[in-house]
Amino acid sequence: MKTYELIAPCHFGLESVLKKEIIDLGYEISQVEDGRVTFIGDAEAVCRANIGLRTAERVLLKVGSFRAFTFEELFDETKKLPWEEYIPVNGKFWVTKATSIKSKLFSPSDIQSLVKKAIVERLKATYHINWFGESGAAYPIRVFLMKDVVTVTLDTSGDSLHKRGYRKLASKAPITETLAASLILLTPWKKDRILVDPFCGCGTFPIEAALMAAHIAPGLNRTFCAEEWENLIQKQEWTSAREEAREAVDLTVETDIQGYDIDGEIIKAARENAQLAGVDHLIHFQQRDVASLSHPKKYGFLITNPPYGERMEEKESLPGLYRTIGERISLLDSWSAYIITAYGDAEKYIGKKADKNRKIYNGMMKTYFYQFLGPKPPRRNRPAESGE
């Protein structure tokens, strides 16, 4: 079967997490760059990666790459690529996005227009037609320029992979599903350990943790653009990948995953989202202020995304809020705490320096993932399958 270079974009700073996921799926990594991981795979890999990757933003199929310093070079090199091997005569195609970093060509709209024109000219000559009805499947194209190297890809995912299909209701500043999954995977949390999010909002951290605990693939209940690409991927490949994912699901797993929020309406939304995800029986949601955070058991995990004052009136309350967070963490016996925030004085008011501090870009916003590490539980308290 034909193999491709597949590119999986991710949040900047979390490439190592995605790399491990891809290796665990059984595929060879060919390159790791800022914000994306490239791997080798066939048509089956396209299906399994879209359905199974928790931390990738999408799965892109690389058509080609080349250097271009002028628009003429961009047009000529794009036209040389074998587009007829990917887009059928009735295919609907457009350049959905172009990005340029440290390159001579920097106008996204001009890049998009010229790449589309070059593809049209190539396919006109190949199919011997002058007009494309574009009545068939959609083949969205994405173009990246980095230091004058152009990479042209087909987007196999369509909607971003963070759209799992369960989050119908969102809080004011929700964390994306892919980022939440990445941060959980950065911790040593396992399904047999306690996990609490005291600022759970619409429930993303608890739901993503429950999906992991039950081995529910993140893309199991959604569709993908490439499902219509019958010239490249047979329907049976998608069917087989979904069957594989369904067979792995374990809804009988026992968990202690809890989500709290001070807003009762948001907690109601979180419960509805968990129900849509099929994991509502694995999570305990409760309307609760962080000031009353407590847990009788030892060796738990706090993973959360507290407010960080995007509005001026919120900024004034942040010292007190983070001081409260620090006080409550100190009362949790032998717990580990993981906090993602853009608030620069977080450690100061929590009252403790983080053991680890990882810079992560949430979109264009620079945030920090503060990691306050507690002791590991004694080995006799840890099930053999925990892997720690």
mmCIF file of C-alpha atoms in Angstrom:
data_model
loop_
_atom_site.group_PDB
_atom_site.id
_atom_site.type_symbol
_atom_site.label_atom_id
_atom_site.label_comp_id
_atom_site.label_asym_id
_atom_site.label_seq_id
_atom_site.Cartn_x
_atom_site.Cartn_y
_atom_site.Cartn_z
ATOM 1 C CA MET A 1 0.000 0.000 0.000
ATOM 2 C CA LYS A 2 1.176 3.516 -0.812
ATOM 3 C CA THR A 3 2.730 5.430 2.061
ATOM 4 C CA TYR A 4 2.604 9.155 2.694
ATOM 5 C CA GLU A 5 4.267 11.772 4.837
ATOM 6 C CA LEU A 6 1.592 12.792 7.311
ATOM 7 C CA ILE A 7 1.930 16.025 9.283
ATOM 8 C CA ALA A 8 0.181 16.458 12.638
ATOM 9 C CA PRO A 9 0.161 20.048 13.963
ATOM 10 C CA CYS A 10 -0.074 20.549 17.734
ATOM 11 C CA HIS A 11 0.286 23.251 20.383
ATOM 12 C CA PHE A 12 3.777 24.771 20.536
ATOM 13 C CA GLY A 13 5.702 23.160 23.366
ATOM 14 C CA LEU A 14 3.790 19.873 23.306
ATOM 15 C CA GLU A 15 5.466 18.147 20.374
ATOM 16 C CA SER A 16 6.971 15.432 22.608
ATOM 17 C CA VAL A 17 3.520 14.368 23.811
ATOM 18 C CA LEU A 18 2.194 14.046 20.265
ATOM 19 C CA LYS A 19 5.360 12.226 19.161
ATOM 20 C CA LYS A 20 4.810 9.567 21.839
ATOM 21 C CA GLU A 21 1.165 9.178 20.807
ATOM 22 C CA ILE A 22 2.135 8.579 17.178
ATOM 23 C CA ILE A 23 4.830 6.063 18.159
ATOM 24 C CA ASP A 24 2.284 4.284 20.375
ATOM 25 C CA LEU A 25 0.011 3.984 17.323
ATOM 26 C CA GLY A 26 2.888 2.187 15.621
ATOM 27 C CA TYR A 27 4.158 4.778 13.134
ATOM 28 C CA GLU A 28 7.641 6.032 12.335
ATOM 29 C CA ILE A 29 8.452 9.659 13.107
ATOM 30 C CA SER A 30 10.343 11.395 10.296
ATOM 31 C CA GLN A 31 10.602 14.930 11.699
ATOM 32 C CA VAL A 32 9.709 16.977 14.773
ATOM 33 C CA GLU A 33 9.459 20.764 14.386
ATOM 34 C CA ASP A 34 7.937 23.582 16.402
ATOM 35 C CA GLY A 35 4.220 22.926 16.489
ATOM 36 C CA ARG A 36 4.123 19.822 14.278
ATOM 37 C CA VAL A 37 5.232 16.221 14.013
ATOM 38 C CA THR A 38 5.703 14.422 10.682
ATOM 39 C CA PHE A 39 5.335 10.657 10.415
ATOM 40 C CA ILE A 40 5.126 7.958 7.752
ATOM 41 C CA GLY A 41 1.863 6.121 7.196
ATOM 42 C CA ASP A 42 -0.530 4.644 4.659
ATOM 43 C CA ALA A 43 -4.276 5.115 4.104
ATOM 44 C CA GLU A 44 -4.994 3.106 7.256
ATOM 45 C CA ALA A 45 -2.737 5.472 9.210
ATOM 46 C CA VAL A 46 -4.819 8.459 8.074
ATOM 47 C CA CYS A 47 -7.911 6.808 9.564
ATOM 48 C CA ARG A 48 -6.297 5.589 12.782
ATOM 49 C CA ALA A 49 -4.510 8.902 13.424
ATOM 50 C CA ASN A 50 -7.670 10.985 12.955
ATOM 51 C CA ILE A 51 -9.703 8.723 15.215
ATOM 52 C CA GLY A 52 -7.048 7.985 17.826
ATOM 53 C CA LEU A 53 -4.750 10.990 18.334
ATOM 54 C CA ARG A 54 -5.741 13.030 21.397
ATOM 55 C CA THR A 55 -3.196 15.847 21.068
ATOM 56 C CA ALA A 56 -3.014 16.595 17.313
ATOM 57 C CA GLU A 57 -4.959 19.515 15.870
ATOM 58 C CA ARG A 58 -5.444 17.768 12.505
ATOM 59 C CA VAL A 59 -3.805 15.220 10.184
ATOM 60 C CA LEU A 60 -2.365 16.640 6.976
ATOM 61 C CA LEU A 61 -1.236 14.627 3.954
ATOM 62 C CA LYS A 62 1.912 16.141 2.457
ATOM 63 C CA VAL A 63 1.707 16.611 -1.319
ATOM 64 C CA GLY A 64 5.145 18.190 -1.657
ATOM 65 C CA SER A 65 7.652 20.799 -0.494
ATOM 66 C CA PHE A 66 10.066 23.144 -2.252
ATOM 67 C CA ARG A 67 11.867 26.479 -1.900
ATOM 68 C CA ALA A 68 10.226 29.596 -3.284
ATOM 69 C CA PHE A 69 11.476 33.176 -3.006
ATOM 70 C CA THR A 70 9.118 34.699 -5.603
ATOM 71 C CA PHE A 71 5.476 34.238 -6.534
ATOM 72 C CA GLU A 72 6.601 32.934 -9.920
ATOM 73 C CA GLU A 73 8.578 30.177 -8.204
ATOM 74 C CA LEU A 74 5.623 29.419 -5.945
ATOM 75 C CA PHE A 75 3.322 29.038 -8.960
ATOM 76 C CA ASP A 76 5.748 26.947 -11.019
ATOM 77 C CA GLU A 77 6.732 24.585 -8.205
ATOM 78 C CA THR A 78 3.129 24.084 -7.083
ATOM 79 C CA LYS A 79 2.126 23.284 -10.648
ATOM 80 C CA LYS A 80 4.855 20.606 -10.874
ATOM 81 C CA LEU A 81 3.280 18.597 -8.033
ATOM 82 C CA PRO A 82 1.208 15.536 -9.118
ATOM 83 C CA TRP A 83 -2.195 16.905 -8.078
ATOM 84 C CA GLU A 84 -4.045 14.436 -10.289
ATOM 85 C CA GLU A 85 -2.847 11.664 -7.956
ATOM 86 C CA TYR A 86 -4.836 13.255 -5.132
ATOM 87 C CA ILE A 87 -7.733 15.310 -6.555
ATOM 88 C CA PRO A 88 -10.197 13.621 -8.968
ATOM 89 C CA VAL A 89 -11.745 15.459 -11.888
ATOM 90 C CA ASN A 90 -14.895 16.329 -9.897
ATOM 91 C CA GLY A 91 -13.052 17.163 -6.657
ATOM 92 C CA LYS A 92 -13.858 20.386 -4.810
ATOM 93 C CA PHE A 93 -10.610 22.046 -3.788
ATOM 94 C CA TRP A 94 -9.543 25.356 -2.298
ATOM 95 C CA VAL A 95 -6.680 26.698 -0.183
ATOM 96 C CA THR A 96 -8.273 26.964 3.215
ATOM 97 C CA LYS A 97 -5.238 28.472 4.958
ATOM 98 C CA ALA A 98 -1.729 29.743 4.236
ATOM 99 C CA THR A 99 0.808 30.712 6.898
ATOM 100 C CA SER A 100 4.227 32.275 6.393
ATOM 101 C CA ILE A 101 7.054 32.597 8.922
ATOM 102 C CA LYS A 102 10.436 34.189 8.202
ATOM 103 C CA SER A 103 9.862 33.962 4.425
ATOM 104 C CA LYS A 104 10.104 36.362 1.489
ATOM 105 C CA LEU A 105 6.497 35.589 0.549
ATOM 106 C CA PHE A 106 4.293 36.669 3.414
ATOM 107 C CA SER A 107 0.826 37.607 2.099
ATOM 108 C CA PRO A 108 -1.535 34.705 2.986
ATOM 109 C CA SER A 109 -4.263 35.815 0.575
ATOM 110 C CA ASP A 110 -1.829 36.078 -2.364
ATOM 111 C CA ILE A 111 -0.296 32.704 -1.522
ATOM 112 C CA GLN A 112 -3.738 31.109 -1.350
ATOM 113 C CA SER A 113 -4.821 32.600 -4.666
ATOM 114 C CA LEU A 114 -1.652 31.635 -6.536
ATOM 115 C CA VAL A 115 -1.527 28.075 -5.210
ATOM 116 C CA LYS A 116 -5.166 27.505 -6.220
ATOM 117 C CA LYS A 117 -4.453 28.908 -9.703
ATOM 118 C CA ALA A 118 -1.400 26.648 -10.125
ATOM 119 C CA ILE A 119 -3.398 23.556 -9.166
ATOM 120 C CA VAL A 120 -6.173 24.501 -11.596
ATOM 121 C CA GLU A 121 -3.659 24.893 -14.423
ATOM 122 C CA ARG A 122 -2.101 21.499 -13.636
ATOM 123 C CA LEU A 123 -5.445 19.704 -13.525
ATOM 124 C CA LYS A 124 -6.772 21.454 -16.637
ATOM 125 C CA ALA A 125 -3.826 20.096 -18.607
ATOM 126 C CA THR A 126 -4.138 16.612 -17.071
ATOM 127 C CA TYR A 127 -7.913 16.183 -17.369
ATOM 128 C CA HIS A 128 -8.171 18.130 -20.664
ATOM 129 C CA ILE A 129 -10.960 20.385 -19.413
ATOM 130 C CA ASN A 130 -11.251 24.141 -18.993
ATOM 131 C CA TRP A 131 -13.858 24.254 -16.233
ATOM 132 C CA PHE A 132 -14.224 22.323 -12.982
ATOM 133 C CA GLY A 133 -17.693 21.602 -11.648
ATOM 134 C CA GLU A 134 -16.243 20.733 -8.205
ATOM 135 C CA SER A 135 -19.325 18.649 -7.423
ATOM 136 C CA GLY A 136 -17.476 15.816 -5.668
ATOM 137 C CA ALA A 137 -15.681 15.352 -2.358
ATOM 138 C CA ALA A 138 -13.911 18.273 -0.665
ATOM 139 C CA TYR A 139 -10.094 18.427 -0.703
ATOM 140 C CA PRO A 140 -9.083 21.414 1.460
ATOM 141 C CA ILE A 141 -5.459 22.504 0.996
ATOM 142 C CA ARG A 142 -3.148 24.049 3.581
ATOM 143 C CA VAL A 143 0.141 25.758 2.787
ATOM 144 C CA PHE A 144 3.006 26.487 5.215
ATOM 145 C CA LEU A 145 6.036 28.663 4.488
ATOM 146 C CA MET A 146 8.964 28.485 6.897
ATOM 147 C CA LYS A 147 12.231 30.195 5.969
ATOM 148 C CA ASP A 148 11.201 30.126 2.295
ATOM 149 C CA VAL A 149 10.461 26.396 2.312
ATOM 150 C CA VAL A 150 6.916 25.795 1.105
ATOM 151 C CA THR A 151 5.024 22.717 2.310
ATOM 152 C CA VAL A 152 1.744 21.968 0.540
ATOM 153 C CA THR A 153 -0.736 19.591 2.187
ATOM 154 C CA LEU A 154 -4.242 18.186 1.984
ATOM 155 C CA ASP A 155 -6.286 18.426 5.181
ATOM 156 C CA THR A 156 -7.682 14.951 5.908
ATOM 157 C CA SER A 157 -9.478 16.039 9.095
ATOM 158 C CA GLY A 158 -11.736 18.893 8.039
ATOM 159 C CA ASP A 159 -12.888 20.336 11.353
ATOM 160 C CA SER A 160 -10.028 20.595 13.847
ATOM 161 C CA LEU A 161 -9.510 17.437 15.894
ATOM 162 C CA HIS A 162 -10.224 19.327 19.113
ATOM 163 C CA LYS A 163 -13.875 19.153 18.029
ATOM 164 C CA ARG A 164 -14.626 15.764 19.541
ATOM 165 C CA GLY A 165 -18.368 16.301 19.256
ATOM 166 C CA TYR A 166 -19.193 16.317 22.975
ATOM 167 C CA ARG A 167 -18.782 19.979 23.886
ATOM 168 C CA LYS A 168 -22.104 21.500 22.908
ATOM 169 C CA LEU A 169 -21.983 23.901 25.854
ATOM 170 C CA ALA A 170 -18.889 25.914 26.783
ATOM 171 C CA SER A 171 -17.809 28.167 29.637
ATOM 172 C CA LYS A 172 -16.481 31.698 29.185
ATOM 173 C CA ALA A 173 -12.831 30.785 28.510
ATOM 174 C CA PRO A 174 -12.672 27.045 27.827
ATOM 175 C CA ILE A 175 -9.439 25.178 27.308
ATOM 176 C CA THR A 176 -9.419 23.180 24.068
ATOM 177 C CA GLU A 177 -9.852 19.436 24.216
ATOM 178 C CA THR A 178 -6.492 18.775 22.535
ATOM 179 C CA LEU A 179 -4.613 21.054 24.934
ATOM 180 C CA ALA A 180 -6.347 19.518 27.954
ATOM 181 C CA ALA A 181 -5.445 16.017 26.767
ATOM 182 C CA SER A 182 -1.829 17.078 26.143
ATOM 183 C CA LEU A 183 -1.454 18.505 29.639
ATOM 184 C CA ILE A 184 -2.925 15.404 31.285
ATOM 185 C CA LEU A 185 -0.500 13.244 29.289
ATOM 186 C CA LEU A 186 2.380 15.420 30.547
ATOM 187 C CA THR A 187 1.589 14.260 34.078
ATOM 188 C CA PRO A 188 2.045 10.768 35.570
ATOM 189 C CA TRP A 189 -1.713 10.504 36.230
ATOM 190 C CA LYS A 190 -3.201 7.054 35.628
ATOM 191 C CA LYS A 191 -6.816 5.914 35.691
ATOM 192 C CA ASP A 192 -6.429 4.369 39.173
ATOM 193 C CA ARG A 193 -5.403 7.731 40.698
ATOM 194 C CA ILE A 194 -7.605 10.598 41.927
ATOM 195 C CA LEU A 195 -7.979 13.616 39.632
ATOM 196 C CA VAL A 196 -9.673 16.869 40.652
ATOM 197 C CA ASP A 197 -10.223 20.055 38.637
ATOM 198 C CA PRO A 198 -11.514 22.828 40.942
ATOM 199 C CA PHE A 199 -12.104 25.212 37.994
ATOM 200 C CA CYS A 200 -13.581 22.659 35.627
ATOM 201 C CA GLY A 201 -15.781 25.028 33.607
ATOM 202 C CA CYS A 202 -17.523 23.005 30.913
ATOM 203 C CA GLY A 203 -15.679 19.897 32.071
ATOM 204 C CA THR A 204 -12.882 19.512 29.538
ATOM 205 C CA PHE A 205 -10.113 18.226 31.856
ATOM 206 C CA PRO A 206 -12.333 15.663 33.646
ATOM 207 C CA ILE A 207 -13.946 14.507 30.394
ATOM 208 C CA GLU A 208 -10.618 14.073 28.590
ATOM 209 C CA ALA A 209 -9.263 12.141 31.587
ATOM 210 C CA ALA A 210 -12.344 9.903 31.611
ATOM 211 C CA LEU A 211 -12.008 9.252 27.872
ATOM 212 C CA MET A 212 -8.424 8.122 28.501
ATOM 213 C CA ALA A 213 -9.440 5.948 31.464
ATOM 214 C CA ALA A 214 -12.137 4.188 29.411
ATOM 215 C CA HIS A 215 -9.905 3.924 26.308
ATOM 216 C CA ILE A 216 -12.424 5.883 24.239
ATOM 217 C CA ALA A 217 -10.736 7.241 21.117
ATOM 218 C CA PRO A 218 -11.296 11.026 20.843
ATOM 219 C CA GLY A 219 -12.486 10.874 17.229
ATOM 220 C CA LEU A 220 -14.717 7.830 17.563
ATOM 221 C CA ASN A 221 -17.975 9.770 17.321
ATOM 222 C CA ARG A 222 -17.217 12.323 14.607
ATOM 223 C CA THR A 223 -16.576 12.390 10.870
ATOM 224 C CA PHE A 224 -13.553 13.487 8.848
ATOM 225 C CA CYS A 225 -13.074 15.161 5.491
ATOM 226 C CA ALA A 226 -11.048 12.264 4.048
ATOM 227 C CA GLU A 227 -13.914 9.809 4.567
ATOM 228 C CA GLU A 228 -15.140 10.997 1.160
ATOM 229 C CA TRP A 229 -11.768 10.486 -0.549
ATOM 230 C CA GLU A 230 -12.602 7.128 -2.092
ATOM 231 C CA ASN A 231 -9.887 7.617 -4.705
ATOM 232 C CA LEU A 232 -7.286 7.508 -1.888
ATOM 233 C CA ILE A 233 -8.879 5.716 1.080
ATOM 234 C CA GLN A 234 -11.390 2.877 0.846
ATOM 235 C CA LYS A 235 -14.460 3.041 3.093
ATOM 236 C CA GLN A 236 -13.387 -0.256 4.649
ATOM 237 C CA GLU A 237 -10.296 1.434 6.097
ATOM 238 C CA TRP A 238 -12.484 3.809 8.101
ATOM 239 C CA THR A 239 -14.789 0.973 9.170
ATOM 240 C CA SER A 240 -11.854 -1.130 10.370
ATOM 241 C CA ALA A 241 -10.279 1.787 12.264
ATOM 242 C CA ARG A 242 -13.558 2.513 14.066
ATOM 243 C CA GLU A 243 -14.069 -1.173 14.906
ATOM 244 C CA GLU A 244 -10.562 -1.302 16.363
ATOM 245 C CA ALA A 245 -11.318 1.779 18.480
ATOM 246 C CA ARG A 246 -14.680 0.421 19.679
ATOM 247 C CA GLU A 247 -13.150 -2.894 20.729
ATOM 248 C CA ALA A 248 -10.703 -1.031 22.994
ATOM 249 C CA VAL A 249 -13.441 0.785 24.968
ATOM 250 C CA ASP A 250 -13.856 -0.244 28.621
ATOM 251 C CA LEU A 251 -16.852 1.459 30.247
ATOM 252 C CA THR A 252 -16.562 -0.697 33.376
ATOM 253 C CA VAL A 253 -13.381 1.035 34.551
ATOM 254 C CA GLU A 254 -13.541 2.523 38.060
ATOM 255 C CA THR A 255 -12.332 6.106 38.441
ATOM 256 C CA ASP A 256 -12.186 8.947 40.951
ATOM 257 C CA ILE A 257 -12.413 11.989 38.647
ATOM 258 C CA GLN A 258 -14.022 15.144 40.019
ATOM 259 C CA GLY A 259 -14.857 18.540 38.575
ATOM 260 C CA TYR A 260 -15.870 21.587 40.606
ATOM 261 C CA ASP A 261 -16.939 25.079 39.615
ATOM 262 C CA ILE A 262 -18.501 27.947 41.516
ATOM 263 C CA ASP A 263 -21.071 28.467 38.726
ATOM 264 C CA GLY A 264 -24.010 26.074 38.964
ATOM 265 C CA GLU A 265 -25.094 26.609 35.359
ATOM 266 C CA ILE A 266 -21.607 25.747 34.135
ATOM 267 C CA ILE A 267 -21.630 22.550 36.206
ATOM 268 C CA LYS A 268 -24.943 21.640 34.562
ATOM 269 C CA ALA A 269 -23.327 22.201 31.147
ATOM 270 C CA ALA A 270 -20.323 20.070 32.159
ATOM 271 C CA ARG A 271 -22.620 17.186 33.100
ATOM 272 C CA GLU A 272 -24.391 17.428 29.741
ATOM 273 C CA ASN A 273 -21.058 17.461 27.899
ATOM 274 C CA ALA A 274 -19.888 14.392 29.847
ATOM 275 C CA GLN A 275 -23.121 12.617 28.971
ATOM 276 C CA LEU A 276 -22.576 13.369 25.272
ATOM 277 C CA ALA A 277 -19.039 11.990 25.589
ATOM 278 C CA GLY A 278 -20.402 8.812 27.190
ATOM 279 C CA VAL A 279 -18.392 9.237 30.401
ATOM 280 C CA ASP A 280 -20.856 10.934 32.767
ATOM 281 C CA HIS A 281 -20.841 7.822 34.994
ATOM 282 C CA LEU A 282 -17.073 8.193 35.465
ATOM 283 C CA ILE A 283 -17.048 11.815 36.721
ATOM 284 C CA HIS A 284 -18.454 13.509 39.807
ATOM 285 C CA PHE A 285 -19.342 17.156 39.083
ATOM 286 C CA GLN A 286 -20.268 19.523 41.904
ATOM 287 C CA GLN A 287 -20.948 23.239 42.351
ATOM 288 C CA ARG A 288 -18.180 24.203 44.748
ATOM 289 C CA ASP A 289 -15.888 27.134 45.477
ATOM 290 C CA VAL A 290 -12.143 26.512 45.385
ATOM 291 C CA ALA A 291 -12.013 27.822 48.968
ATOM 292 C CA SER A 292 -13.742 24.611 50.084
ATOM 293 C CA LEU A 293 -11.477 22.286 48.075
ATOM 294 C CA SER A 294 -10.535 19.204 50.082
ATOM 295 C CA HIS A 295 -10.136 15.457 49.676
ATOM 296 C CA PRO A 296 -9.602 12.817 52.366
ATOM 297 C CA LYS A 297 -7.379 10.549 50.268
ATOM 298 C CA LYS A 298 -3.650 10.843 49.601
ATOM 299 C CA TYR A 299 -1.613 10.952 46.371
ATOM 300 C CA GLY A 300 -4.179 12.682 44.191
ATOM 301 C CA PHE A 301 -3.745 14.962 41.195
ATOM 302 C CA LEU A 302 -5.043 18.504 40.808
ATOM 303 C CA ILE A 303 -5.033 19.544 37.138
ATOM 304 C CA THR A 304 -6.671 22.858 36.354
ATOM 305 C CA ASN A 305 -6.929 26.025 34.287
ATOM 306 C CA PRO A 306 -7.852 28.798 36.770
ATOM 307 C CA PRO A 307 -8.823 32.354 35.728
ATOM 308 C CA TYR A 308 -5.890 34.577 34.828
ATOM 309 C CA GLY A 309 -7.492 37.981 34.499
ATOM 310 C CA GLU A 310 -8.116 38.764 30.865
ATOM 311 C CA ARG A 311 -10.342 41.632 31.974
ATOM 312 C CA MET A 312 -9.140 44.459 34.248
ATOM 313 C CA GLU A 313 -11.783 43.855 36.931
ATOM 314 C CA GLU A 314 -10.729 40.200 37.149
ATOM 315 C CA LYS A 315 -7.052 41.090 37.614
ATOM 316 C CA GLU A 316 -7.777 42.721 40.966
ATOM 317 C CA SER A 317 -9.087 39.461 42.417
ATOM 318 C CA LEU A 318 -6.220 37.285 41.202
ATOM 319 C CA PRO A 319 -3.830 37.637 44.180
ATOM 320 C CA GLY A 320 -6.530 36.475 46.578
ATOM 321 C CA LEU A 321 -7.669 33.690 44.260
ATOM 322 C CA TYR A 322 -4.188 32.254 43.767
ATOM 323 C CA ARG A 323 -3.431 32.622 47.474
ATOM 324 C CA THR A 324 -6.524 30.499 48.144
ATOM 325 C CA ILE A 325 -5.381 27.936 45.578
ATOM 326 C CA GLY A 326 -2.031 27.665 47.344
ATOM 327 C CA GLU A 327 -3.672 27.296 50.759
ATOM 328 C CA ARG A 328 -5.985 24.527 49.596
ATOM 329 C CA ILE A 329 -3.198 22.640 47.818
ATOM 330 C CA SER A 330 -1.105 22.718 51.000
ATOM 331 C CA LEU A 331 -3.936 20.927 52.848
ATOM 332 C CA LEU A 332 -4.115 18.078 50.323
ATOM 333 C CA ASP A 333 -1.987 15.217 51.679
ATOM 334 C CA SER A 334 0.851 14.204 49.305
ATOM 335 C CA TRP A 335 -0.911 15.521 46.189
ATOM 336 C CA SER A 336 0.592 16.795 42.942
ATOM 337 C CA ALA A 337 -0.786 19.989 41.371
ATOM 338 C CA TYR A 338 -0.606 21.015 37.716
ATOM 339 C CA ILE A 339 -1.789 24.510 36.831
ATOM 340 C CA ILE A 340 -1.856 26.183 33.412
ATOM 341 C CA THR A 341 -2.162 29.967 33.531
ATOM 342 C CA ALA A 342 -1.012 33.165 31.874
ATOM 343 C CA TYR A 343 -0.887 34.930 35.251
ATOM 344 C CA GLY A 344 2.741 35.913 35.811
ATOM 345 C CA ASP A 345 2.496 36.112 39.617
ATOM 346 C CA ALA A 346 0.939 32.652 40.048
ATOM 347 C CA GLU A 347 3.862 31.159 42.000
ATOM 348 C CA LYS A 348 4.174 34.268 44.168
ATOM 349 C CA TYR A 349 0.619 34.060 45.462
ATOM 350 C CA ILE A 350 0.392 30.263 45.508
ATOM 351 C CA GLY A 351 3.300 30.631 47.924
ATOM 352 C CA LYS A 352 5.518 27.967 46.452
ATOM 353 C CA LYS A 353 7.925 27.663 43.545
ATOM 354 C CA ALA A 354 6.926 25.027 41.001
ATOM 355 C CA ASP A 355 9.169 21.975 40.650
ATOM 356 C CA LYS A 356 8.784 22.307 36.875
ATOM 357 C CA ASN A 357 7.543 25.143 34.698
ATOM 358 C CA ARG A 358 6.789 24.560 31.018
ATOM 359 C CA LYS A 359 6.055 27.380 28.564
ATOM 360 C CA ILE A 360 3.131 26.544 26.279
ATOM 361 C CA TYR A 361 1.418 28.654 23.649
ATOM 362 C CA ASN A 362 -2.361 28.493 23.828
ATOM 363 C CA GLY A 363 -3.066 29.984 20.419
ATOM 364 C CA MET A 364 -1.100 33.247 20.466
ATOM 365 C CA MET A 365 -1.200 33.493 24.260
ATOM 366 C CA LYS A 366 1.899 32.494 26.192
ATOM 367 C CA THR A 367 0.979 30.414 29.217
ATOM 368 C CA TYR A 368 2.903 28.463 31.838
ATOM 369 C CA PHE A 369 2.228 24.945 33.023
ATOM 370 C CA TYR A 370 3.297 24.981 36.684
ATOM 371 C CA GLN A 371 4.006 21.522 38.073
ATOM 372 C CA PHE A 372 4.068 21.048 41.844
ATOM 373 C CA LEU A 373 5.145 17.435 42.310
ATOM 374 C CA GLY A 374 4.027 15.383 45.276
ATOM 375 C CA PRO A 375 5.562 12.076 46.411
ATOM 376 C CA LYS A 376 4.776 8.829 44.639
ATOM 377 C CA PRO A 377 2.562 6.451 46.592
ATOM 378 C CA PRO A 378 4.248 3.426 48.184
ATOM 379 C CA ARG A 379 4.545 0.578 45.687
ATOM 380 C CA ARG A 380 2.163 -1.621 47.699
ATOM 381 C CA ASN A 381 -0.586 0.971 47.078
ATOM 382 C CA ARG A 382 -0.012 1.035 43.337
ATOM 383 C CA PRO A 383 -1.686 -1.523 41.079
ATOM 384 C CA ALA A 384 0.775 -3.438 38.901
ATOM 385 C CA GLU A 385 -0.828 -2.155 35.709
ATOM 386 C CA SER A 386 -0.296 1.512 36.591
ATOM 387 C CA GLY A 387 2.998 1.484 34.675
ATOM 388 C CA GLU A 388 4.774 3.780 37.125
#
